[in-house]
mmCIF file with all atom_site columns, C-alpha atoms in Angstrom:
data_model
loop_
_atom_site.group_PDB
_atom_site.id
_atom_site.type_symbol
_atom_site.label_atom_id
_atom_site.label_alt_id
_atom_site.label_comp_id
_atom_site.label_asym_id
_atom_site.label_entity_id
_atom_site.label_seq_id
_atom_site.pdbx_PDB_ins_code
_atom_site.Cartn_x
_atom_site.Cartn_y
_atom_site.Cartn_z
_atom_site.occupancy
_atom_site.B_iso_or_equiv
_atom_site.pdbx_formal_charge
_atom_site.auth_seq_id
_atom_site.auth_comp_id
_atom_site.auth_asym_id
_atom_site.auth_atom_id
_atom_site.pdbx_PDB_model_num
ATOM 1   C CA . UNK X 1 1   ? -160.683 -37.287 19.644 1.00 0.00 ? 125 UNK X CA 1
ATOM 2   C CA . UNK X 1 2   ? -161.748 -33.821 20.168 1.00 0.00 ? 126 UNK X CA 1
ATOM 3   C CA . UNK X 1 3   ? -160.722 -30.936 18.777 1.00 0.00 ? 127 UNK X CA 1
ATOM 4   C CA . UNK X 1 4   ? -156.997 -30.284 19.690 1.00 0.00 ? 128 UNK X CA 1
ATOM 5   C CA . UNK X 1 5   ? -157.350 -26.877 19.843 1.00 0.00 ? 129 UNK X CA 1
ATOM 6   C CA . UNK X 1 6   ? -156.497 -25.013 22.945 1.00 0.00 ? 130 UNK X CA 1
ATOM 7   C CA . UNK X 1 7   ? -158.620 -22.817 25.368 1.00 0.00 ? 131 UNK X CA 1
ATOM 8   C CA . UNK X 1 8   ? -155.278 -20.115 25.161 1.00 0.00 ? 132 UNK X CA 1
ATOM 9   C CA . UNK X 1 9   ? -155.401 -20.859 21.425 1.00 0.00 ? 133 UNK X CA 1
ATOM 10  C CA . UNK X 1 10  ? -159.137 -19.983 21.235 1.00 0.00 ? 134 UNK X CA 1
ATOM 11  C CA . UNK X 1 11  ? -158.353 -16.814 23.398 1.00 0.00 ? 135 UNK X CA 1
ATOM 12  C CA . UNK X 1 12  ? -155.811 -15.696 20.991 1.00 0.00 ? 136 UNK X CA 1
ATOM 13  C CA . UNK X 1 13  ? -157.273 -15.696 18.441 1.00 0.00 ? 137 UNK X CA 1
ATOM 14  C CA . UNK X 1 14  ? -160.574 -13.866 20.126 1.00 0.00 ? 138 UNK X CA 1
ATOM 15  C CA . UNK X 1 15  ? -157.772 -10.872 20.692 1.00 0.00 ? 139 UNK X CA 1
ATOM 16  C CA . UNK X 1 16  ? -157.195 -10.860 17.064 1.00 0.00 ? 140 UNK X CA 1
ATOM 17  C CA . UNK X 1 17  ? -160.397 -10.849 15.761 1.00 0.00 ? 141 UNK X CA 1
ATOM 18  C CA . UNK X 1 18  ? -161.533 -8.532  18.328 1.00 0.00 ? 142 UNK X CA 1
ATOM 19  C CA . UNK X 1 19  ? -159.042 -6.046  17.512 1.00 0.00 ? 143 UNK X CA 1
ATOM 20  C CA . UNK X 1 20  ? -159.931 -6.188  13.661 1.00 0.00 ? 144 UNK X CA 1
ATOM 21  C CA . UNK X 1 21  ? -163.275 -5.435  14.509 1.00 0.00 ? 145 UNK X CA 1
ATOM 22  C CA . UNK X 1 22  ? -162.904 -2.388  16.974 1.00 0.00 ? 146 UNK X CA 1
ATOM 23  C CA . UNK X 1 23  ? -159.769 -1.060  15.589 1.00 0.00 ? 147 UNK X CA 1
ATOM 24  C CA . UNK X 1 24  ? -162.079 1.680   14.625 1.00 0.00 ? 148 UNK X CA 1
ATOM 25  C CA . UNK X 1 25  ? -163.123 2.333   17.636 1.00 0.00 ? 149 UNK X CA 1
ATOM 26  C CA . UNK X 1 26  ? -159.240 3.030   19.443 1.00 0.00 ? 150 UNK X CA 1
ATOM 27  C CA . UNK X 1 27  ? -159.179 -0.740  20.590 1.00 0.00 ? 151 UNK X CA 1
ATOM 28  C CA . UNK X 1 28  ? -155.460 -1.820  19.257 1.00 0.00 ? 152 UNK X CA 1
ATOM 29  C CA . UNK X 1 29  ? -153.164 -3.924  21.568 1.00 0.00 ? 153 UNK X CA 1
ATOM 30  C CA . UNK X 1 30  ? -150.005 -3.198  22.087 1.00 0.00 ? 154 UNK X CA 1
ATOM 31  C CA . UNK X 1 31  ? -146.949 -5.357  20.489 1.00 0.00 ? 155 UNK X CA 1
ATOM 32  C CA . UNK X 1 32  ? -146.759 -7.231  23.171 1.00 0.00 ? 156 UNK X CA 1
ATOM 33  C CA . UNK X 1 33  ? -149.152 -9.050  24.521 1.00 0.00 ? 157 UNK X CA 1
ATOM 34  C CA . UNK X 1 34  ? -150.560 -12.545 25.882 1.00 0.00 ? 158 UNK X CA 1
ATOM 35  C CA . UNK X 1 35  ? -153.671 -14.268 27.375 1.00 0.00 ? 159 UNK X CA 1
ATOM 36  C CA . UNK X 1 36  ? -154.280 -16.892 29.381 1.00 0.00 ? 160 UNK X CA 1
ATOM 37  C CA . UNK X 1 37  ? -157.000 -18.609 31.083 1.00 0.00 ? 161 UNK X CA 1
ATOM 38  C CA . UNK X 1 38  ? -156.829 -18.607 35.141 1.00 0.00 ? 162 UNK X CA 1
ATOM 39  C CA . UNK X 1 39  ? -157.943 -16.985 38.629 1.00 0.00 ? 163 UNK X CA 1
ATOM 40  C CA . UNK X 1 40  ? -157.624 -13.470 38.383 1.00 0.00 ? 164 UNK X CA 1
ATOM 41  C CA . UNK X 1 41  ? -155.243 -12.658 41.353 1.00 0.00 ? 165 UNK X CA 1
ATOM 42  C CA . UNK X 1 42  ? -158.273 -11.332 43.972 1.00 0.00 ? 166 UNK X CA 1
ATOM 43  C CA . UNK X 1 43  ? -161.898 -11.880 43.454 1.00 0.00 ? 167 UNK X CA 1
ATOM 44  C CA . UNK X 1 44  ? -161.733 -14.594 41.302 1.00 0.00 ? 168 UNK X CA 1
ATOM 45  C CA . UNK X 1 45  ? -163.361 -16.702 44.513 1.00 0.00 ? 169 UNK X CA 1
ATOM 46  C CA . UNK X 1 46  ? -165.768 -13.721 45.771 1.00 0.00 ? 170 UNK X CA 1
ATOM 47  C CA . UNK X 1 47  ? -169.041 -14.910 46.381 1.00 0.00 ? 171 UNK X CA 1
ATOM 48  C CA . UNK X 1 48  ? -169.987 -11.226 45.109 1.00 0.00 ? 172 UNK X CA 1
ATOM 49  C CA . UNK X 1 49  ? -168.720 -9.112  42.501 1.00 0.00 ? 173 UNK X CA 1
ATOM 50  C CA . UNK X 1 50  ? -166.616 -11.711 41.305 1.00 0.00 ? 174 UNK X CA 1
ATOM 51  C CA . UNK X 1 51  ? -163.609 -10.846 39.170 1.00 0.00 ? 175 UNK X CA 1
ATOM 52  C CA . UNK X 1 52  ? -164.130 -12.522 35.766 1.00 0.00 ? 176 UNK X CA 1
ATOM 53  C CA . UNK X 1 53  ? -160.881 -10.949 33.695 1.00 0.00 ? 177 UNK X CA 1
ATOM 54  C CA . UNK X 1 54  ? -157.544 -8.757  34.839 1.00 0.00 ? 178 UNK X CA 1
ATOM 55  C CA . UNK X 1 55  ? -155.366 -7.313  32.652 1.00 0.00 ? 179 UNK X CA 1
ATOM 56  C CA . UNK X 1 56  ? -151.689 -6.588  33.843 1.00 0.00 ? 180 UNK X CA 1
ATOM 57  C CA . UNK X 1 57  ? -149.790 -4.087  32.563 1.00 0.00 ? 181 UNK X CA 1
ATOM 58  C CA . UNK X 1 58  ? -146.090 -4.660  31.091 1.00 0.00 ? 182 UNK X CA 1
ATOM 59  C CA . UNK X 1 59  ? -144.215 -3.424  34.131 1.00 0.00 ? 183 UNK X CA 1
ATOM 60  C CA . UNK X 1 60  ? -145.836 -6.687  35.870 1.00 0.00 ? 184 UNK X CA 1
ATOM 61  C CA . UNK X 1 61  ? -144.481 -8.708  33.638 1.00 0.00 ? 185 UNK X CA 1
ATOM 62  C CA . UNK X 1 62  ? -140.829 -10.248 33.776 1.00 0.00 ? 186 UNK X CA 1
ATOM 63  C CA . UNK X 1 63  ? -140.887 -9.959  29.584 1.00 0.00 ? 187 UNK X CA 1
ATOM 64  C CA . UNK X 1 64  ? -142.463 -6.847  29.468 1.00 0.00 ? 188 UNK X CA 1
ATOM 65  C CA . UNK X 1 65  ? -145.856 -8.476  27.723 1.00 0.00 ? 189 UNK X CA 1
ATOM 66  C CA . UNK X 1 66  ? -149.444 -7.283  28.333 1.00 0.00 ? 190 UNK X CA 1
ATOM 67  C CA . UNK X 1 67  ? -150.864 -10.291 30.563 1.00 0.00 ? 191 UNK X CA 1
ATOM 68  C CA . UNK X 1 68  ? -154.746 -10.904 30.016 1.00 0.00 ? 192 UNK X CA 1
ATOM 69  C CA . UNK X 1 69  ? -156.587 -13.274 32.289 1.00 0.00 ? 193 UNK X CA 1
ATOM 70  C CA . UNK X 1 70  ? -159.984 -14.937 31.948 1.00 0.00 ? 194 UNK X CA 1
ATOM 71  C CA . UNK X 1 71  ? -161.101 -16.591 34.919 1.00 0.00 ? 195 UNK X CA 1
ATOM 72  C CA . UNK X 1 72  ? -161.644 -20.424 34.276 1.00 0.00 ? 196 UNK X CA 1
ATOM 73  C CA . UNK X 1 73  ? -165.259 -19.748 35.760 1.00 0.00 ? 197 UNK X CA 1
ATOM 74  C CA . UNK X 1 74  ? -166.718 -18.143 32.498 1.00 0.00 ? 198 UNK X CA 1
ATOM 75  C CA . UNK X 1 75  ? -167.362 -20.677 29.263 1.00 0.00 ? 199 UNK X CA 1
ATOM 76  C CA . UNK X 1 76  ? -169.861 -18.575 28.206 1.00 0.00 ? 200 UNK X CA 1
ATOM 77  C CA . UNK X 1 77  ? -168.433 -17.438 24.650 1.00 0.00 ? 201 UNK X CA 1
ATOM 78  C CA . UNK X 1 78  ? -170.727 -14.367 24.221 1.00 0.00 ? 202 UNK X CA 1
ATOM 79  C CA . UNK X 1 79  ? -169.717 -12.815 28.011 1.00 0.00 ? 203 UNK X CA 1
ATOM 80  C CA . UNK X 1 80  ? -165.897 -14.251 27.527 1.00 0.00 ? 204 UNK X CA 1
ATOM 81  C CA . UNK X 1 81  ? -165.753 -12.278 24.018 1.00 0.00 ? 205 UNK X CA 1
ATOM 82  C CA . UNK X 1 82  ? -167.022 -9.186  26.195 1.00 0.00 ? 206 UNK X CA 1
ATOM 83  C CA . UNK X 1 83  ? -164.812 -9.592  28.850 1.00 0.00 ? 207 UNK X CA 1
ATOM 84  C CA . UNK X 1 84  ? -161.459 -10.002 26.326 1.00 0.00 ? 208 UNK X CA 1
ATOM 85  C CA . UNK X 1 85  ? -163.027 -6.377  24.656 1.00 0.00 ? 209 UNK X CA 1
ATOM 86  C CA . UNK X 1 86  ? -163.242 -5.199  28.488 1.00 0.00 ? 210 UNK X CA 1
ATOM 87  C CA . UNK X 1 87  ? -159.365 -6.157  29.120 1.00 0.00 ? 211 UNK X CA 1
ATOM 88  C CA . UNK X 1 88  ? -158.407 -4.845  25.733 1.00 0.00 ? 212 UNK X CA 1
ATOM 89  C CA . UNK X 1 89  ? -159.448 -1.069  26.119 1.00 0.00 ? 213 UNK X CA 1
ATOM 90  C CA . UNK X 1 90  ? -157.199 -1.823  29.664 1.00 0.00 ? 214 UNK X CA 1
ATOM 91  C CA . UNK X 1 91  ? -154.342 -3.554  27.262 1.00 0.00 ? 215 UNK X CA 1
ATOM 92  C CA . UNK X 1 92  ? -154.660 0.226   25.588 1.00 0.00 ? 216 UNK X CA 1
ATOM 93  C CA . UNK X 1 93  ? -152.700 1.770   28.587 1.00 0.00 ? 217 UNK X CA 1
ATOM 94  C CA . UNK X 1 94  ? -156.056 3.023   29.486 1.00 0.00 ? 218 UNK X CA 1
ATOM 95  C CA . UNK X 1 95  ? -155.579 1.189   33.577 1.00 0.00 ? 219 UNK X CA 1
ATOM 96  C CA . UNK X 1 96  ? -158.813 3.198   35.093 1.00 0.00 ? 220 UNK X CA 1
ATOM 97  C CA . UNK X 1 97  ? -162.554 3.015   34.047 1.00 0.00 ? 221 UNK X CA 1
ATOM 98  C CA . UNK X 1 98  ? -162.489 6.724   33.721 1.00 0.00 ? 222 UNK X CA 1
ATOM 99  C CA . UNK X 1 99  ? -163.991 9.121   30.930 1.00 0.00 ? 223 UNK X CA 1
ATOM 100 C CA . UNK X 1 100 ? -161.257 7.093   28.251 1.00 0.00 ? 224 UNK X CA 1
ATOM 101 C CA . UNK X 1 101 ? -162.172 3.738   29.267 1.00 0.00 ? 225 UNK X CA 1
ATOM 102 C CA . UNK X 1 102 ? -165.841 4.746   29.118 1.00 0.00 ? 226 UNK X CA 1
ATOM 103 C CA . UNK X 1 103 ? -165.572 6.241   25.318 1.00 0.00 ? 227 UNK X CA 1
ATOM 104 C CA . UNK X 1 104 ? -164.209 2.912   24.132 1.00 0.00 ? 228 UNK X CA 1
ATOM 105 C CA . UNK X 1 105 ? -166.374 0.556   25.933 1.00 0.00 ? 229 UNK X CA 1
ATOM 106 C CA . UNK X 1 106 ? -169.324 2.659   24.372 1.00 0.00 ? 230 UNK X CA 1
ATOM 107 C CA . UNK X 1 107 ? -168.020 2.753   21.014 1.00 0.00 ? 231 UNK X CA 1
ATOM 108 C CA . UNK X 1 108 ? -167.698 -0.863  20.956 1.00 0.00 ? 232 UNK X CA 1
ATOM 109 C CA . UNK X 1 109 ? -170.730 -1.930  22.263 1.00 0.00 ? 233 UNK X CA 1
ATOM 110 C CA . UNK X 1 110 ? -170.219 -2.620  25.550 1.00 0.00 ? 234 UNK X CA 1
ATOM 111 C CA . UNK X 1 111 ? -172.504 -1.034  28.421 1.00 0.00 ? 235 UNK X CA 1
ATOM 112 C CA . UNK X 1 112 ? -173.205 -1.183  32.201 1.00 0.00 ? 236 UNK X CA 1
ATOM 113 C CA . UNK X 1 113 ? -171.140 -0.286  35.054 1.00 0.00 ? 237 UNK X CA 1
ATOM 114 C CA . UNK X 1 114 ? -167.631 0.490   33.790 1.00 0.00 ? 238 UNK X CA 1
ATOM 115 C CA . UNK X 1 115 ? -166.217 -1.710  36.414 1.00 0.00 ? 239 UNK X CA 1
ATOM 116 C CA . UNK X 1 116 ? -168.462 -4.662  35.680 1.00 0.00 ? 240 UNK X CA 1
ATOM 117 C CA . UNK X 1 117 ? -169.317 -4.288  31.846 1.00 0.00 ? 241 UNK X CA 1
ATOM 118 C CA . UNK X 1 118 ? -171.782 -6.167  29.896 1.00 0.00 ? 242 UNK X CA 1
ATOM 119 C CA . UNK X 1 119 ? -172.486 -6.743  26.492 1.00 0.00 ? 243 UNK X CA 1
ATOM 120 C CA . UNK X 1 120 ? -174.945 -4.686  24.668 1.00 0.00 ? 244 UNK X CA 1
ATOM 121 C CA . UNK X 1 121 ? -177.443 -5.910  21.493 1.00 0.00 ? 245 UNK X CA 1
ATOM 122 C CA . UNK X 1 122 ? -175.174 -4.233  19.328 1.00 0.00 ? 246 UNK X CA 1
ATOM 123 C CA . UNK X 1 123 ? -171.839 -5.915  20.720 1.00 0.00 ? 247 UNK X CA 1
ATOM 124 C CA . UNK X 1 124 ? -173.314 -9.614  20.454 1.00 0.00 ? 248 UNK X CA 1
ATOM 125 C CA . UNK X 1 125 ? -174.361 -8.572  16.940 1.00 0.00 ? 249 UNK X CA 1
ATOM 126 C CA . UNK X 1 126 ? -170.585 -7.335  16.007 1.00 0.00 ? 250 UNK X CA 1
ATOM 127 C CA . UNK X 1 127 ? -169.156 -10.377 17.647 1.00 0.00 ? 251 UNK X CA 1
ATOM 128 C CA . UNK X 1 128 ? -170.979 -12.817 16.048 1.00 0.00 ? 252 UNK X CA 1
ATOM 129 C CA . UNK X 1 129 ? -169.425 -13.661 12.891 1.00 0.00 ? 253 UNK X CA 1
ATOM 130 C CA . UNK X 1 130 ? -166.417 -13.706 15.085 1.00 0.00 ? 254 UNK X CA 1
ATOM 131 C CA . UNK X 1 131 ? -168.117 -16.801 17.317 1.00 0.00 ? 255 UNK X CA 1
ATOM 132 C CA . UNK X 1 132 ? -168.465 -18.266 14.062 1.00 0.00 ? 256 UNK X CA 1
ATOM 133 C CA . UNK X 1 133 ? -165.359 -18.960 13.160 1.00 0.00 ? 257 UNK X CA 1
ATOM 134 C CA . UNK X 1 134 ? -164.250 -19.588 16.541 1.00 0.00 ? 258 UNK X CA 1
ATOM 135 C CA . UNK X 1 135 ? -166.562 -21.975 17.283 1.00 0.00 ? 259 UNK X CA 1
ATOM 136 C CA . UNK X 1 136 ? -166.838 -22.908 20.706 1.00 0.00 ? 260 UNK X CA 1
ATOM 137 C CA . UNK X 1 137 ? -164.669 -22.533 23.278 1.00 0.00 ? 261 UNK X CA 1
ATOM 138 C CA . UNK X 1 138 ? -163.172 -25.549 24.510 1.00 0.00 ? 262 UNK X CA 1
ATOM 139 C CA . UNK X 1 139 ? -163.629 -25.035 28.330 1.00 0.00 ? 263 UNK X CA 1
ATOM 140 C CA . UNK X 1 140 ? -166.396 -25.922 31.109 1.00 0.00 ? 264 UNK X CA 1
ATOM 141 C CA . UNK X 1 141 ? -166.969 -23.315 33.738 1.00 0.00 ? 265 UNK X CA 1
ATOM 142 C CA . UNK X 1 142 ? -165.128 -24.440 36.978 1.00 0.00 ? 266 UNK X CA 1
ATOM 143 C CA . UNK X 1 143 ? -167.310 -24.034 39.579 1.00 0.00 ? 267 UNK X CA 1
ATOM 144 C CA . UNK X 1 144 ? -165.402 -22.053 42.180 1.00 0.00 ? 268 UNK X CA 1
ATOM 145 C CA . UNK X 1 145 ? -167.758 -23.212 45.205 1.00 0.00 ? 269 UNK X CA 1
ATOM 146 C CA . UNK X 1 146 ? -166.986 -26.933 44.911 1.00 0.00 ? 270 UNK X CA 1
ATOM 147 C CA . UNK X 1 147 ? -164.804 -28.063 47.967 1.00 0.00 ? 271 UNK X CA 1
ATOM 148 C CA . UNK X 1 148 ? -164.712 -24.995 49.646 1.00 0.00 ? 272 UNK X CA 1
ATOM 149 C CA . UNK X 1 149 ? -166.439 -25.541 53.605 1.00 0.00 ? 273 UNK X CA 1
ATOM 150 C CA . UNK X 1 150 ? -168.487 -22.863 54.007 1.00 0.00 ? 274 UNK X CA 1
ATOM 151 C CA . UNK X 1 151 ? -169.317 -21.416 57.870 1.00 0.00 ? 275 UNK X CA 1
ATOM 152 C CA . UNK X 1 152 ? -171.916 -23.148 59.743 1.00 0.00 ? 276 UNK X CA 1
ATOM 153 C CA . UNK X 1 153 ? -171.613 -21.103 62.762 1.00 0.00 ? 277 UNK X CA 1
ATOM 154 C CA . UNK X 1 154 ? -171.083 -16.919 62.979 1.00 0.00 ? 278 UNK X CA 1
ATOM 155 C CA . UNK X 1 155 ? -171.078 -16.457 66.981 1.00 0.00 ? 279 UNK X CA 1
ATOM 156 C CA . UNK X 1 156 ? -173.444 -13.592 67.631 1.00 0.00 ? 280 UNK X CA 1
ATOM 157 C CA . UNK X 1 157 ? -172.276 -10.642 69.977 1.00 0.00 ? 281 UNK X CA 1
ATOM 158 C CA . UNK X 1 158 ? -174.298 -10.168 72.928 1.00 0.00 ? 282 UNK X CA 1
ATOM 159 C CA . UNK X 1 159 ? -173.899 -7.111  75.313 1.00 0.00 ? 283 UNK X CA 1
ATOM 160 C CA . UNK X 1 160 ? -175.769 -6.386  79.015 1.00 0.00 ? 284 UNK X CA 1
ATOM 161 C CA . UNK X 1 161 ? -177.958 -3.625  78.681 1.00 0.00 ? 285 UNK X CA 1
ATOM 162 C CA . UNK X 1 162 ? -177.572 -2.957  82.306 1.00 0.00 ? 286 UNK X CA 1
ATOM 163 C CA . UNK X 1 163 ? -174.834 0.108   82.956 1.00 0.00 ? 287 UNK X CA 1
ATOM 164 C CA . UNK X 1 164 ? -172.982 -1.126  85.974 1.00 0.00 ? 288 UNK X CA 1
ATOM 165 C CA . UNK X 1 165 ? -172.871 -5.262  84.693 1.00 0.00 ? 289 UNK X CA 1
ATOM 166 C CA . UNK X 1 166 ? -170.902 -4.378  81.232 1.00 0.00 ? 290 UNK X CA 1
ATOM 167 C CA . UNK X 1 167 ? -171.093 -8.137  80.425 1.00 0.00 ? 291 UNK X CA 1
ATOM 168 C CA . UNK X 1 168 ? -170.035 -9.116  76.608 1.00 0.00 ? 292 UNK X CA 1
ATOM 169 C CA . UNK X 1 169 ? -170.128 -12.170 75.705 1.00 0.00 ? 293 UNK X CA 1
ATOM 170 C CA . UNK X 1 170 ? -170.607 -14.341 71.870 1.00 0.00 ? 294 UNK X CA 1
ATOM 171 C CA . UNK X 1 171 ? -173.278 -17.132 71.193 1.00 0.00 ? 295 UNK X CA 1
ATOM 172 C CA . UNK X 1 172 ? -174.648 -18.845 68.134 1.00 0.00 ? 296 UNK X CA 1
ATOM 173 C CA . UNK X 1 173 ? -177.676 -18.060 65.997 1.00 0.00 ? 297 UNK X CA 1
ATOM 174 C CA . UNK X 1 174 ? -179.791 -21.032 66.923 1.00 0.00 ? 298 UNK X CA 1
ATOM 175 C CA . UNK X 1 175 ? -179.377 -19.625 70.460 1.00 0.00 ? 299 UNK X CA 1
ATOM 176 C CA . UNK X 1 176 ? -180.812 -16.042 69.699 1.00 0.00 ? 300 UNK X CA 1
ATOM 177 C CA . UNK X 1 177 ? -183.579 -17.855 68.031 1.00 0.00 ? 301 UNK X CA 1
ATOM 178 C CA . UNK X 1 178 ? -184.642 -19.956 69.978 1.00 0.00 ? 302 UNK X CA 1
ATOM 179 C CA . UNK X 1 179 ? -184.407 -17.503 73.449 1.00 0.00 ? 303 UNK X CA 1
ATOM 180 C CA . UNK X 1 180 ? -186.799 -15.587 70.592 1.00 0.00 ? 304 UNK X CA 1
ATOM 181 C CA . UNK X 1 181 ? -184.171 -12.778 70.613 1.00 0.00 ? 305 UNK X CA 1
ATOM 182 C CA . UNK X 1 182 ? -185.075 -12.284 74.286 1.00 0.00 ? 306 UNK X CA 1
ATOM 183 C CA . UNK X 1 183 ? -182.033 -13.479 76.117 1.00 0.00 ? 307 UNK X CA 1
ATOM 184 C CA . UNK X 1 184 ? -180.958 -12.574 79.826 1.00 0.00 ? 308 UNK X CA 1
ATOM 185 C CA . UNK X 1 185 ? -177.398 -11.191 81.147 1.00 0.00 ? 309 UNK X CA 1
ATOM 186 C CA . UNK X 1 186 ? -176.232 -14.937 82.746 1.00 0.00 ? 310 UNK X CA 1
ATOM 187 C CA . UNK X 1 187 ? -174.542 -12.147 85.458 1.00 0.00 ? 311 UNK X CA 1
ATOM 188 C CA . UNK X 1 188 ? -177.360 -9.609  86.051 1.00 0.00 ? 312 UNK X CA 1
ATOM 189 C CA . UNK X 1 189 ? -180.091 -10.794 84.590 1.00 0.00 ? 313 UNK X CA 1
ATOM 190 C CA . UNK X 1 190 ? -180.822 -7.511  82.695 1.00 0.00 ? 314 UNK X CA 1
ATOM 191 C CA . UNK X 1 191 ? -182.319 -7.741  79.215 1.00 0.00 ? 315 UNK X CA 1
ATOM 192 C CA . UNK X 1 192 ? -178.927 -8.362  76.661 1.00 0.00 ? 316 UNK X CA 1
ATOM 193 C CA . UNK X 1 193 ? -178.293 -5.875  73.145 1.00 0.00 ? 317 UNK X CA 1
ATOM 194 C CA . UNK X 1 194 ? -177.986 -8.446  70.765 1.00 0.00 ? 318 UNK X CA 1
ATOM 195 C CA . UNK X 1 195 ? -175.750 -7.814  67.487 1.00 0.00 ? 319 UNK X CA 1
#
């Protein structure tokens, strides 16, 4: 049997460790607080800029608790473990990525976009004792593209050039290409704006 321990348990106990490291640093949680693994409530599908961790402040919450989520796309420990310090400066009361945000995220090692941090040399090098006694986390990735359809067709707009036709009309791709982007009006015949 494999370990019995939890992914929520392993997240837990990231928080704590993570806040004895950076406590230093202004990154305390408040006294009430949880996290959970899940989809983020938008952008946890996004193609781009995908949302990878929320934090919710205790107004959200029917108990009053700090909510953390960690989307159940990540297993990477290193980039979780950055994402849980990213969450924790919000968990602060700190809700923007403004001039506070940014102090903390610096003085714990994290860097990049303030919206979209990433781990620094420095961070991974803090953390790791702390992935040693976590050991791994006991999650694989869910891949958030399985099982969703994508679009095979967009429809393409296609407008008369010609001033007194005013002919619109929508067709697909393989159309445009293969008229080699030189279609007709089907009313006029005048060369068509296509896009």
């Amino acid at each position: 049997m494999e370990n019995s321990r939890t992914k929520e348990n392993w997240l837990t106990e990231a928080v704590t460790e993570l806040e004895r490291e950076f406590a230093a640093e202004g990154l305390t949680m408040p006294a009430k607080w949880r996290i959970s693994s899940g989809f983020p409530s938008k952008g946890g599908l996004a193609a781009k800029r995908r949302t990878i961790g929320q934090c919710w402040p205790p107004l959200a919450s029917g108990d009053g608790t700090t909510e953390i989520i960690i989307s159940i796309t990540q297993d990477d420990e290193n980039k979780i473990l950055g994402v849980i310090a990213h969450e924790m400066i919000h968990a602060t009361g700190i809700m923007d990525h403004g001039p506070r945000f940014r102090k903390i995220a610096l003085a714990i090692g994290l860097c990049g976009k303030m919206t979209a941090t990433e781990e620094s040399d420095e961070f991974l090098s803090r953390v790791s004792v702390i992935l040693d006694r976590l050991g791994k986390f006991p999650h694989a990735a869910l891949d958030a593209n399985v099982g969703i359809k994508k679009q095979s067709t967009r429809m393409i707009k296609c407008a008369c050039s010609h001033p007194d036709c005013g002919m619109v009309y929508r067709t697909s791709q393989k159309w445009v290409n293969e008229s080699l982007g030189q279609m007709t009006c089907p009313i006029c015949t005048s060369d068509v704006t296509i896009g």
